[in-house]
Coordinates of C-alpha atoms in Angstrom, one line a residue:
M1 CA -26.3 17.7 -20.0
T2 CA -24.7 19.2 -16.7
S3 CA -22.9 21.8 -15.5
T4 CA -19.8 22.6 -13.3
P5 CA -19.0 25.2 -11.0
S6 CA -17.5 27.4 -13.6
E7 CA -20.6 26.5 -16.6
V8 CA -18.5 24.3 -18.8
I9 CA -20.8 21.9 -20.1
V10 CA -19.5 18.1 -20.0
D11 CA -22.0 14.8 -21.2
A12 CA -22.5 12.3 -19.3
A13 CA -19.8 10.0 -20.0
D14 CA -17.2 12.9 -19.2
E15 CA -18.8 13.2 -15.7
Q16 CA -18.8 9.4 -15.4
R17 CA -15.3 9.3 -16.5
F18 CA -14.3 12.1 -13.7
R19 CA -16.7 10.3 -10.9
E20 CA -14.5 7.2 -11.4
F21 CA -11.0 9.2 -11.9
V22 CA -11.8 10.7 -8.5
A23 CA -13.0 7.4 -6.7
A24 CA -9.9 5.7 -7.9
R25 CA -7.3 8.4 -7.6
S26 CA -8.4 10.1 -4.3
P27 CA -6.5 8.2 -1.9
A28 CA -3.4 8.9 -3.8
L29 CA -4.1 12.4 -3.9
M30 CA -5.0 12.6 0.2
R31 CA -1.7 11.3 0.8
L32 CA 0.5 13.3 -1.3
G33 CA -1.8 16.4 0.3
F34 CA -1.4 15.1 3.7
L35 CA 2.4 15.0 2.6
L36 CA 2.7 18.3 1.3
T37 CA 1.0 20.2 4.0
G38 CA 2.8 18.2 6.8
G39 CA 0.1 15.9 8.1
D40 CA -2.6 18.5 8.4
Q41 CA -5.5 16.6 7.3
H42 CA -7.8 19.4 6.9
A43 CA -5.4 21.6 4.8
A44 CA -4.5 18.0 3.0
E45 CA -8.5 18.0 2.1
D46 CA -8.8 21.5 0.9
L47 CA -5.5 20.8 -1.5
V48 CA -7.2 17.7 -2.9
Q49 CA -10.6 19.6 -3.2
H50 CA -9.2 22.5 -5.2
A51 CA -7.1 20.3 -7.6
L52 CA -10.1 18.4 -8.2
A53 CA -12.4 21.5 -9.1
K54 CA -9.7 22.8 -10.9
L55 CA -9.3 19.8 -12.9
A56 CA -13.4 19.2 -13.4
T57 CA -13.5 22.4 -15.4
R58 CA -10.6 21.2 -17.2
W59 CA -11.6 17.6 -18.0
R60 CA -12.1 17.7 -21.6
R61 CA -9.0 19.4 -22.5
V62 CA -6.3 17.6 -19.7
A63 CA -4.6 14.6 -21.4
A64 CA -3.0 13.3 -18.3
P65 CA -5.7 13.8 -15.3
E66 CA -3.2 12.9 -12.2
A67 CA -0.2 14.6 -13.3
Y68 CA -2.4 17.7 -13.7
A69 CA -4.2 17.5 -10.4
R70 CA -0.5 16.8 -9.1
Q71 CA 0.7 19.9 -10.3
T72 CA -2.2 21.7 -9.5
M73 CA -1.7 20.8 -5.7
Y74 CA 2.4 21.5 -5.6
R75 CA 1.1 24.8 -7.4
Q76 CA -1.2 25.6 -4.9
Q77 CA 0.9 24.6 -1.5
V78 CA 3.6 26.8 -3.1
S79 CA 0.9 29.5 -3.3
W80 CA -0.3 29.1 0.3
W81 CA 3.2 29.2 1.8
R82 CA 4.2 32.1 -0.6
T83 CA 1.4 34.0 0.8
S84 CA 1.5 32.9 4.5
T85 CA -1.4 33.8 5.3
R86 CA -3.3 30.6 4.7
R87 CA -2.9 29.2 8.5
G88 CA -0.8 30.2 11.4
E89 CA 2.2 28.0 12.8
V90 CA 1.6 24.9 14.0
V91 CA 3.0 23.8 17.6
L92 CA 3.9 20.4 17.8
A93 CA 5.4 17.9 20.4
D94 CA 9.1 16.7 20.5
P95 CA 9.1 13.8 18.4
P96 CA 8.7 10.2 20.4
E97 CA 12.4 8.6 21.7
A98 CA 13.7 5.7 19.3
A99 CA 11.8 2.8 20.1
A100 CA 13.2 -0.9 20.3
R101 CA 12.8 -2.3 16.8
D102 CA 9.6 -4.7 17.2
L103 CA 6.7 -5.6 14.6
N104 CA 5.5 -1.7 14.9
H105 CA 9.2 -0.2 13.7
Q106 CA 7.6 0.9 10.6
S107 CA 4.4 2.2 11.9
E108 CA 6.8 4.1 14.4
L109 CA 9.2 5.5 11.9
R110 CA 6.0 6.8 10.0
L111 CA 4.7 8.5 12.7
V112 CA 8.0 10.2 13.5
L113 CA 8.5 11.0 10.0
R114 CA 5.1 12.9 9.9
A115 CA 6.0 14.7 12.9
A116 CA 9.3 15.8 11.8
L117 CA 7.8 16.8 8.1
A118 CA 5.0 18.6 10.2
R119 CA 8.1 20.7 11.8
L120 CA 9.9 21.7 8.2
T121 CA 8.3 24.7 6.2
A122 CA 6.1 24.1 3.6
R123 CA 8.5 24.7 1.0
Q124 CA 11.3 22.2 2.7
R125 CA 8.1 19.8 2.9
A126 CA 7.2 20.4 -0.9
V127 CA 10.8 19.6 -1.9
L128 CA 11.4 16.4 0.1
V129 CA 8.1 15.1 -1.0
L130 CA 8.6 16.3 -4.7
R131 CA 12.3 14.8 -5.1
Y132 CA 11.8 11.8 -2.8
F133 CA 8.3 10.8 -2.4
E134 CA 7.5 11.4 -5.9
D135 CA 11.0 10.6 -7.4
L136 CA 11.1 13.6 -9.7
P137 CA 14.5 14.6 -11.0
E138 CA 15.6 17.9 -9.4
Q139 CA 14.5 19.8 -13.1
D140 CA 11.1 19.0 -12.7
V141 CA 11.0 20.0 -8.8
A142 CA 12.3 23.4 -10.1
R143 CA 10.0 23.9 -12.6
A144 CA 7.0 22.5 -10.4
L145 CA 7.8 25.2 -7.5
G146 CA 8.8 27.9 -9.6
C147 CA 12.5 28.1 -8.5
S148 CA 16.3 27.1 -9.6
V149 CA 17.8 24.0 -9.7
G150 CA 20.1 25.5 -7.3
T151 CA 17.5 26.2 -5.0
V152 CA 15.8 22.6 -5.1
R153 CA 19.7 21.1 -4.1
S154 CA 20.3 23.4 -1.3
T155 CA 16.5 23.1 -0.1
A156 CA 16.7 19.5 -0.6
H157 CA 20.1 19.1 1.6
R158 CA 19.4 21.6 4.3
S159 CA 15.5 19.8 4.8
L160 CA 17.6 16.1 5.4
A161 CA 19.9 17.8 7.5
R162 CA 16.8 19.6 9.6
L163 CA 15.2 16.1 9.7
R164 CA 18.3 14.4 11.0
E165 CA 18.5 17.1 13.8
I166 CA 14.6 16.9 14.7
A167 CA 14.6 13.0 14.7
P168 CA 17.6 11.1 15.0
E169 CA 15.7 8.0 15.1
L170 CA 15.5 8.4 11.4
A171 CA 19.2 8.6 11.0
Q172 CA 19.6 5.2 9.4
E173 CA 16.8 5.7 6.8
L174 CA 18.0 9.1 5.9
A175 CA 21.6 7.8 5.4
A176 CA 20.2 6.3 1.9
V177 CA 19.0 9.4 0.7
R178 CA 21.6 11.6 -0.5

């Protein structure tokens, strides 16, 4: 028998299942963390570590571990932007100008999108990630962020408008998102 940091006793089989979950799902959770934090690698790692530590203490009672970890990440990110003491403002260079469409176009779009997302507020990023990356309905986004559906709608609308303003080269891709 082993003991986790909060003194929850788990057997070897539970520990092995948790380790397998972490190995299998960490890359996806890191991508989500990266998006939620606006491209801040260290903050994304902190977010994932926090979620996995919390999941480890509740491993036996959680029916859907990935959903639990993701929900924990959303809520922790919201908590961080509410307190605003987590980290200072990040100053980034302007996104690069639109490049000619070539084989690297998708990679360039990802870089531009990452830079543009980093220039949004944490709340705007969270709404866009939950709504469009996670493809959650507005009601689920509102529940995850602890706000109203109307707030989700208006924040998504303003966030997309801001993305179009920050990165005009994304306009064609953002036109499909309404």
